[in-house]
């Protein structure tokens, strides 16, 4: 072991996240604590932090409003020698956490104790369901709402920590109203304690709408989509009425709530929301990872199999399929496929994938 190793700590182990709730004397963890999956976007490719012994980085979140609080402790710090000095942990984390995370622990404890017991998540209650005997609520809001923006800002560090290659959204987006946020909360039974809030944060998803801009009348010969957008906006359109593509941007169930089928429940709710949204012509997903692809494939297949016109799609056995090269595009009735796809608002590649799964499962 080199002397550097003796002062190095794997950052995935050093960082511990927890959800806490206020008590009369301080706070207590409400669900088990958990480590991040990735820390390289924050602490560098080696995922090592230099310069400390017995290093612990605690990122505690108030379970309801997700107010974060950072605390860093260690038994020894490497004395600065020339250019070699201990990693500036707090300095690095300032780029990923809002200012409120750096308050003193006592200020955090006071703030969470003073949060009203009747606090509810931001936005509006969108749906309620039960899972394994627990009650969950989905709250839906817009990034233009200050309370929604505050919560989304507090959550953004979870993206590099849990989604490989995931990126934070720009909470200062001037088009904030194009962002819809779905928050998933467990709602516990009232504990009978005046200070205790029943909400425990479980996950969230950010959804962005891209508008399909139509050339204005008379046409202004716009040279680019941006010009077209400007010209359209200049016409004072009601944006909420324009046809749009709706893209799921970030989707996360936090670790203590994973593996309980909550991801599929939240996805199905979001999907149904935009099936019912007349302006949405297509529902897409930004850079899904493998775990999300699996969830989405099963959910989309379940949805499509409820549609009689999807169930009616059959392989055209009269078509000869070559042994090599691409399959001919008339294996399945193209017009019928396009009609189901448009109705289900599923993007072409995802539809083709799910259709293939369906047809393969039908083969004798
Ligand atoms: N209806 C009912 N059950 C379903 C459905 C459905 N439509 N789809 C899947 N299931 C079942 C499956 O049987 C599966 O069970 P199994 O794993 O025992 O076979 C299970 O539900 C799948 O769901 P969960 O494992 O419970 O899913 P979870 O709630 O953990 O959510 C997710 C999965 C979103 C990947 C979550 O683990 C997570 O957030 N991970 C970290 C962040 C992440 O990777 N996010 C996605 C990034 S991509 C993006 O952001 C666009």
Coordinates of C-alpha atoms and ligand atoms in Angstrom, one line a residue:
X1 CA 0.0 0.0 0.0
X2 CA 1.5 3.4 -0.9
X3 CA 1.3 6.3 1.5
X4 CA -1.3 7.9 -0.8
X5 CA -3.6 4.8 -0.5
X6 CA -3.5 5.1 3.3
X7 CA -5.1 8.5 2.9
X8 CA -7.6 7.5 0.2
X9 CA -11.2 6.6 0.7
X10 CA -13.5 5.2 -2.0
X11 CA -16.0 7.9 -2.5
X12 CA -19.0 5.5 -3.1
X13 CA -18.4 4.2 0.4
X14 CA -17.7 7.5 2.1
X15 CA -20.9 9.1 0.9
X16 CA -24.0 7.9 2.8
X17 CA -27.5 9.3 2.0
X18 CA -30.4 9.0 4.4
X19 CA -34.0 10.2 4.8
X20 CA -34.7 11.5 8.2
X21 CA -37.7 12.9 10.1
X22 CA -37.6 15.3 13.1
X23 CA -38.0 14.1 16.6
X24 CA -38.3 16.0 19.9
X25 CA -34.5 15.8 20.4
X26 CA -33.2 16.0 16.8
X27 CA -33.9 13.7 13.9
X28 CA -34.0 10.0 13.1
X29 CA -33.6 7.9 10.0
X30 CA -36.9 6.9 8.6
X31 CA -35.8 4.3 6.1
X32 CA -32.4 2.6 5.8
X33 CA -29.5 4.7 4.6
X34 CA -28.0 4.1 1.2
X35 CA -24.8 4.6 -0.7
X36 CA -24.6 6.1 -4.2
X37 CA -24.0 3.9 -7.3
X38 CA -21.6 6.4 -9.0
X39 CA -19.5 9.2 -7.7
X40 CA -17.1 9.7 -10.7
X41 CA -19.1 12.7 -12.0
X42 CA -18.4 14.4 -8.7
X43 CA -15.1 13.1 -7.3
X44 CA -13.4 12.0 -10.6
X45 CA -12.9 8.8 -12.5
X46 CA -11.0 6.9 -9.8
X47 CA -13.9 7.5 -7.3
X48 CA -11.4 8.1 -4.5
X49 CA -11.2 11.0 -2.1
X50 CA -7.7 11.9 -0.9
X51 CA -6.5 13.2 2.4
X52 CA -8.7 11.9 5.2
X53 CA -8.8 9.0 7.7
X54 CA -12.2 7.5 8.8
X55 CA -13.9 9.8 6.4
X56 CA -17.8 10.0 6.5
X57 CA -19.8 12.2 4.2
X58 CA -23.4 12.2 5.3
X59 CA -26.0 13.7 3.1
X60 CA -29.2 13.7 5.1
X61 CA -32.5 14.6 3.6
X62 CA -35.7 15.6 5.5
X63 CA -37.9 12.8 4.2
X64 CA -40.8 15.1 3.3
X65 CA -39.6 18.4 1.7
X66 CA -36.1 16.8 0.9
X67 CA -34.2 19.7 2.6
X68 CA -30.6 18.4 2.3
X69 CA -27.9 18.7 5.0
X70 CA -24.3 17.8 4.4
X71 CA -21.9 16.9 7.1
X72 CA -18.3 15.7 6.7
X73 CA -16.4 14.0 9.5
X74 CA -12.9 12.4 9.8
X75 CA -10.4 11.5 12.4
X76 CA -7.4 13.0 10.6
X77 CA -6.8 15.3 7.7
X78 CA -3.7 15.3 5.5
X79 CA -1.6 18.4 6.2
X80 CA -1.1 20.4 3.0
X81 CA 2.4 19.8 1.6
X82 CA 3.2 22.0 -1.3
X83 CA 0.6 21.2 -4.0
X84 CA -0.6 18.0 -2.3
X85 CA -3.6 18.7 -0.2
X86 CA -6.8 16.9 0.9
X87 CA -9.7 17.0 -1.5
X88 CA -11.9 20.0 -0.9
X89 CA -15.1 17.9 -0.4
X90 CA -17.4 20.8 0.5
X91 CA -16.1 22.9 -2.3
X92 CA -16.7 20.2 -4.8
X93 CA -20.2 19.5 -3.6
X94 CA -21.2 23.1 -3.8
X95 CA -21.5 22.6 -7.6
X96 CA -24.1 19.9 -7.0
X97 CA -26.1 20.9 -3.9
X98 CA -28.1 24.0 -3.2
X99 CA -26.8 26.5 -0.6
X100 CA -29.3 25.2 2.1
X101 CA -27.4 21.9 2.2
X102 CA -24.4 23.7 3.9
X103 CA -26.3 25.0 6.9
X104 CA -25.2 23.9 10.4
X105 CA -26.7 20.7 11.6
X106 CA -28.6 22.6 14.3
X107 CA -30.1 24.9 11.8
X108 CA -31.2 21.9 9.7
X109 CA -32.8 20.2 12.8
X110 CA -34.7 23.4 13.7
X111 CA -35.9 23.9 10.1
X112 CA -37.3 20.4 9.8
X113 CA -38.9 20.6 13.2
X114 CA -40.6 23.8 12.2
X115 CA -41.9 22.4 9.0
X116 CA -45.7 22.4 9.3
X117 CA -47.2 19.1 10.1
X118 CA -49.8 19.8 7.4
X119 CA -47.1 20.3 4.7
X120 CA -47.9 18.6 1.4
X121 CA -45.7 18.0 -1.6
X122 CA -45.7 20.8 -4.2
X123 CA -48.0 20.8 -7.1
X124 CA -51.4 19.1 -7.0
X125 CA -52.4 15.6 -5.9
X126 CA -52.7 13.6 -9.2
X127 CA -53.4 10.1 -8.1
X128 CA -53.3 7.8 -5.0
X129 CA -52.6 4.0 -5.0
X130 CA -51.7 1.3 -2.5
X131 CA -48.8 -1.1 -2.9
X132 CA -47.9 -3.9 -0.5
X133 CA -50.3 -2.3 2.1
X134 CA -48.7 1.1 1.8
X135 CA -50.3 4.2 0.5
X136 CA -48.6 6.2 -2.2
X137 CA -49.5 9.6 -3.8
X138 CA -48.3 11.1 -7.1
X139 CA -48.1 14.9 -7.0
X140 CA -47.8 16.8 -10.3
X141 CA -46.5 20.3 -10.7
X142 CA -44.8 22.7 -13.1
X143 CA -41.2 23.8 -12.9
X144 CA -42.4 27.4 -13.1
X145 CA -43.9 26.9 -9.6
X146 CA -41.3 28.1 -7.0
X147 CA -42.0 25.2 -4.6
X148 CA -41.7 22.6 -7.4
X149 CA -38.4 24.3 -8.5
X150 CA -37.0 24.2 -5.0
X151 CA -37.7 20.5 -4.6
X152 CA -36.3 19.6 -8.1
X153 CA -33.2 21.6 -7.3
X154 CA -32.7 19.6 -4.1
X155 CA -33.0 16.3 -6.0
X156 CA -30.6 17.1 -8.9
X157 CA -27.5 15.6 -7.1
X158 CA -29.3 12.2 -7.2
X159 CA -29.0 12.1 -11.0
X160 CA -25.1 11.8 -11.2
X161 CA -25.2 9.6 -8.1
X162 CA -27.7 7.0 -9.4
X163 CA -28.0 7.4 -13.2
X164 CA -25.0 6.6 -15.3
X165 CA -24.4 9.4 -17.8
X166 CA -27.5 11.2 -16.4
X167 CA -27.4 15.0 -16.4
X168 CA -29.1 17.6 -14.2
X169 CA -31.9 19.6 -15.8
X170 CA -31.5 23.4 -16.1
X171 CA -33.8 24.6 -13.3
X172 CA -33.3 28.1 -14.5
X173 CA -34.8 27.2 -18.0
X174 CA -36.6 30.4 -19.2
X175 CA -39.2 27.9 -20.6
X176 CA -39.7 26.4 -17.2
X177 CA -43.4 25.9 -17.9
X178 CA -42.5 23.2 -20.5
X179 CA -41.4 21.0 -17.6
X180 CA -43.9 18.9 -15.7
X181 CA -42.7 17.1 -12.6
X182 CA -44.2 14.0 -11.1
X183 CA -43.3 13.4 -7.4
X184 CA -44.0 10.0 -5.8
X185 CA -44.5 10.0 -2.1
X186 CA -45.4 7.4 0.5
X187 CA -48.1 8.7 2.8
X188 CA -47.8 7.2 6.2
X189 CA -50.7 7.0 8.7
X190 CA -50.7 10.0 11.0
X191 CA -48.3 9.2 13.9
X192 CA -50.3 11.3 16.4
X193 CA -47.3 13.5 17.0
X194 CA -48.1 17.1 16.1
X195 CA -44.6 17.6 14.5
X196 CA -44.6 14.6 12.3
X197 CA -45.4 14.9 8.6
X198 CA -46.8 11.8 6.9
X199 CA -44.9 12.2 3.6
X200 CA -41.8 10.3 2.7
X201 CA -40.2 11.0 -0.7
X202 CA -39.9 7.9 -2.9
X203 CA -39.1 9.1 -6.4
X204 CA -39.8 11.5 -9.2
X205 CA -39.8 12.1 -12.9
X206 CA -39.2 15.2 -15.0
X207 CA -41.1 15.5 -18.3
X208 CA -40.5 18.0 -21.1
X209 CA -42.7 19.1 -23.9
X210 CA -41.3 19.9 -27.4
X211 CA -43.8 21.8 -29.5
X212 CA -44.6 21.0 -33.1
X213 CA -44.4 24.4 -34.5
X214 CA -46.6 25.0 -37.6
X215 CA -45.7 27.7 -40.1
X216 CA -47.6 30.8 -39.4
X217 CA -50.1 32.2 -41.9
X218 CA -49.0 33.9 -44.1
X219 CA -45.7 31.9 -44.0
X220 CA -42.7 33.9 -43.0
X221 CA -40.3 31.5 -44.8
X222 CA -38.4 30.7 -41.6
X223 CA -34.9 29.2 -42.3
X224 CA -34.7 27.1 -39.2
X225 CA -36.8 25.5 -36.5
X226 CA -35.6 28.2 -34.1
X227 CA -36.9 30.9 -36.5
X228 CA -40.1 29.0 -36.9
X229 CA -40.5 28.8 -33.1
X230 CA -39.8 32.6 -32.8
X231 CA -42.3 33.4 -35.5
X232 CA -44.9 31.1 -33.9
X233 CA -44.4 32.6 -30.5
X234 CA -44.7 36.1 -32.0
X235 CA -48.2 35.1 -33.1
X236 CA -49.2 34.9 -29.5
X237 CA -50.2 31.2 -29.7
X238 CA -51.5 29.5 -26.5
X239 CA -48.6 27.1 -26.1
X240 CA -50.6 24.7 -24.1
X241 CA -52.8 24.1 -27.2
X242 CA -50.0 23.3 -29.6
X243 CA -49.3 19.7 -30.5
X244 CA -46.2 18.4 -28.8
X245 CA -43.9 15.5 -28.3
X246 CA -43.6 14.7 -24.6
X247 CA -40.3 13.4 -23.4
X248 CA -39.6 11.7 -20.0
X249 CA -36.2 13.2 -19.1
X250 CA -35.3 12.0 -15.6
X251 CA -37.0 9.0 -13.9
X252 CA -35.9 7.7 -10.5
X253 CA -37.2 5.6 -7.6
X254 CA -34.8 6.2 -4.7
X255 CA -33.0 3.1 -3.4
X256 CA -35.1 2.3 -0.3
X257 CA -38.2 2.1 -2.5
X258 CA -36.7 0.2 -5.5
X259 CA -37.7 -3.4 -6.5
X260 CA -41.3 -3.0 -5.2
X261 CA -43.0 -2.3 -8.5
X262 CA -43.2 1.4 -7.9
X263 CA -41.2 2.4 -11.0
X264 CA -43.8 0.6 -13.2
X265 CA -46.7 2.3 -11.3
X266 CA -45.2 5.7 -11.8
X267 CA -44.3 5.1 -15.4
X268 CA -47.9 3.8 -16.2
X269 CA -49.4 6.8 -14.5
X270 CA -47.2 9.2 -16.5
X271 CA -47.9 7.3 -19.7
X272 CA -51.7 7.3 -19.2
X273 CA -51.5 11.1 -18.4
X274 CA -50.1 11.8 -21.8
X275 CA -52.4 9.2 -23.6
X276 CA -55.2 11.3 -22.2
X277 CA -53.4 14.6 -23.1
X278 CA -54.9 15.6 -26.5
X279 CA -51.9 17.8 -27.5
X280 CA -49.3 15.0 -27.0
X281 CA -48.7 13.1 -30.3
X282 CA -45.8 11.0 -29.1
X283 CA -44.3 9.9 -25.7
X284 CA -40.5 9.5 -25.8
X285 CA -37.7 8.9 -23.3
X286 CA -34.4 10.6 -23.1
X287 CA -31.4 8.2 -23.0
X288 CA -33.1 5.3 -21.1
X289 CA -30.7 2.9 -19.3
X290 CA -31.1 -0.9 -19.4
X291 CA -33.2 -1.0 -16.2
X292 CA -35.6 1.6 -17.5
X293 CA -35.8 -0.1 -20.9
X294 CA -36.9 -3.3 -19.2
X295 CA -39.5 -1.5 -17.2
X296 CA -40.8 0.4 -20.2
X297 CA -40.9 -2.7 -22.5
X298 CA -43.0 -4.6 -20.1
X299 CA -45.3 -1.6 -19.4
X300 CA -45.7 -0.7 -23.1
X301 CA -46.4 -4.3 -24.0
X302 CA -49.0 -4.6 -21.3
X303 CA -50.7 -1.4 -22.5
X304 CA -50.6 -2.4 -26.2
X305 CA -52.0 -5.9 -25.5
X306 CA -55.2 -4.2 -24.1
X307 CA -55.8 -2.8 -27.6
X308 CA -57.8 -5.2 -29.8
X309 CA -56.2 -3.7 -32.9
X310 CA -52.7 -4.5 -31.5
X311 CA -53.7 -8.0 -30.6
X312 CA -55.0 -8.4 -34.2
X313 CA -51.5 -7.7 -35.7
X314 CA -50.2 -10.9 -37.3
X315 CA -47.1 -12.0 -39.2
X316 CA -47.9 -12.2 -42.9
X317 CA -46.9 -15.8 -43.5
X318 CA -47.1 -15.2 -47.3
X319 CA -44.0 -13.0 -47.1
X320 CA -40.6 -14.8 -47.5
X321 CA -38.1 -13.7 -44.9
X322 CA -34.5 -13.7 -46.3
X323 CA -32.0 -15.7 -44.2
X324 CA -29.6 -12.6 -44.2
X325 CA -30.1 -8.9 -44.4
X326 CA -32.9 -6.7 -43.1
X327 CA -36.4 -8.1 -42.7
X328 CA -38.9 -6.9 -45.4
X329 CA -41.1 -4.1 -44.0
X330 CA -44.3 -5.9 -45.1
X331 CA -44.0 -8.8 -42.6
X332 CA -46.9 -7.1 -40.7
X333 CA -49.6 -4.9 -42.2
X334 CA -47.8 -1.5 -42.2
X335 CA -51.0 0.7 -42.2
X336 CA -52.5 -1.2 -39.3
X337 CA -49.2 -0.9 -37.4
X338 CA -49.0 2.8 -38.0
X339 CA -52.6 3.3 -36.8
X340 CA -52.0 1.4 -33.5
X341 CA -48.7 3.2 -33.0
X342 CA -50.2 6.6 -33.5
X343 CA -53.1 5.7 -31.1
X344 CA -50.6 4.5 -28.5
X345 CA -48.3 7.5 -29.0
X346 CA -45.3 5.2 -28.8
X347 CA -42.1 6.3 -30.8
X348 CA -41.4 4.2 -33.9
X349 CA -38.3 2.4 -32.6
X350 CA -39.8 1.5 -29.3
X351 CA -43.0 0.4 -31.0
X352 CA -41.1 -1.9 -33.4
X353 CA -39.2 -3.4 -30.4
X354 CA -42.3 -4.1 -28.4
X355 CA -44.2 -5.4 -31.5
X356 CA -41.3 -7.8 -32.2
X357 CA -41.5 -9.1 -28.5
X358 CA -45.2 -9.6 -29.0
X359 CA -45.0 -11.4 -32.3
X360 CA -42.1 -13.6 -31.1
X361 CA -44.1 -14.6 -28.1
X362 CA -47.0 -15.7 -30.5
X363 CA -44.8 -18.0 -32.6
X364 CA -45.7 -21.7 -32.2
Ligands
LIG1 N1 -46.7 -3.7 -14.0 C1 -46.4 -4.4 -12.9 N2 -45.2 -4.9 -12.6 C2 -44.2 -4.6 -13.5 C3 -44.4 -3.9 -14.6 C4 -45.7 -3.4 -14.9 N3 -45.9 -2.6 -16.0 N4 -43.2 -3.7 -15.2 C5 -42.3 -4.4 -14.5 N5 -42.9 -4.9 -13.4 C6 -42.4 -5.7 -12.4 C7 -41.3 -6.6 -12.8 O1 -41.7 -8.0 -12.6 C8 -40.1 -6.3 -12.0 O2 -40.0 -7.3 -11.0 P1 -38.7 -8.2 -10.9 O3 -37.5 -7.2 -11.0 O4 -38.8 -8.8 -9.6 O5 -38.8 -9.1 -12.1 C9 -40.4 -5.1 -11.3 O6 -41.8 -4.8 -11.5 C10 -39.7 -3.9 -12.0 O7 -39.9 -3.0 -11.2 P2 -39.0 -2.6 -10.0 O8 -37.7 -3.4 -10.0 O9 -39.8 -2.7 -8.7 O10 -38.7 -1.2 -10.5 P3 -38.3 0.0 -9.6 O11 -39.4 0.5 -8.8 O12 -37.0 -0.3 -8.8 O13 -37.9 1.0 -10.7 C11 -35.9 1.9 -11.8 C12 -36.9 0.7 -11.7 C13 -36.7 3.1 -12.3 C14 -34.8 1.6 -12.8 C15 -35.3 2.2 -10.4 O14 -34.6 1.1 -9.9 C16 -34.4 3.4 -10.4 O15 -34.9 4.6 -10.3 N6 -33.1 3.2 -10.4 C17 -32.1 4.3 -10.3 C18 -32.2 5.4 -11.3 C19 -32.4 4.9 -12.7 O16 -31.7 4.0 -13.2 N7 -33.4 5.5 -13.4 C20 -33.7 5.3 -14.8 C21 -32.7 6.1 -15.7 S1 -33.3 6.3 -17.3 C22 -34.1 7.8 -17.3 O17 -34.0 8.5 -16.4 C23 -35.0 8.1 -18.5

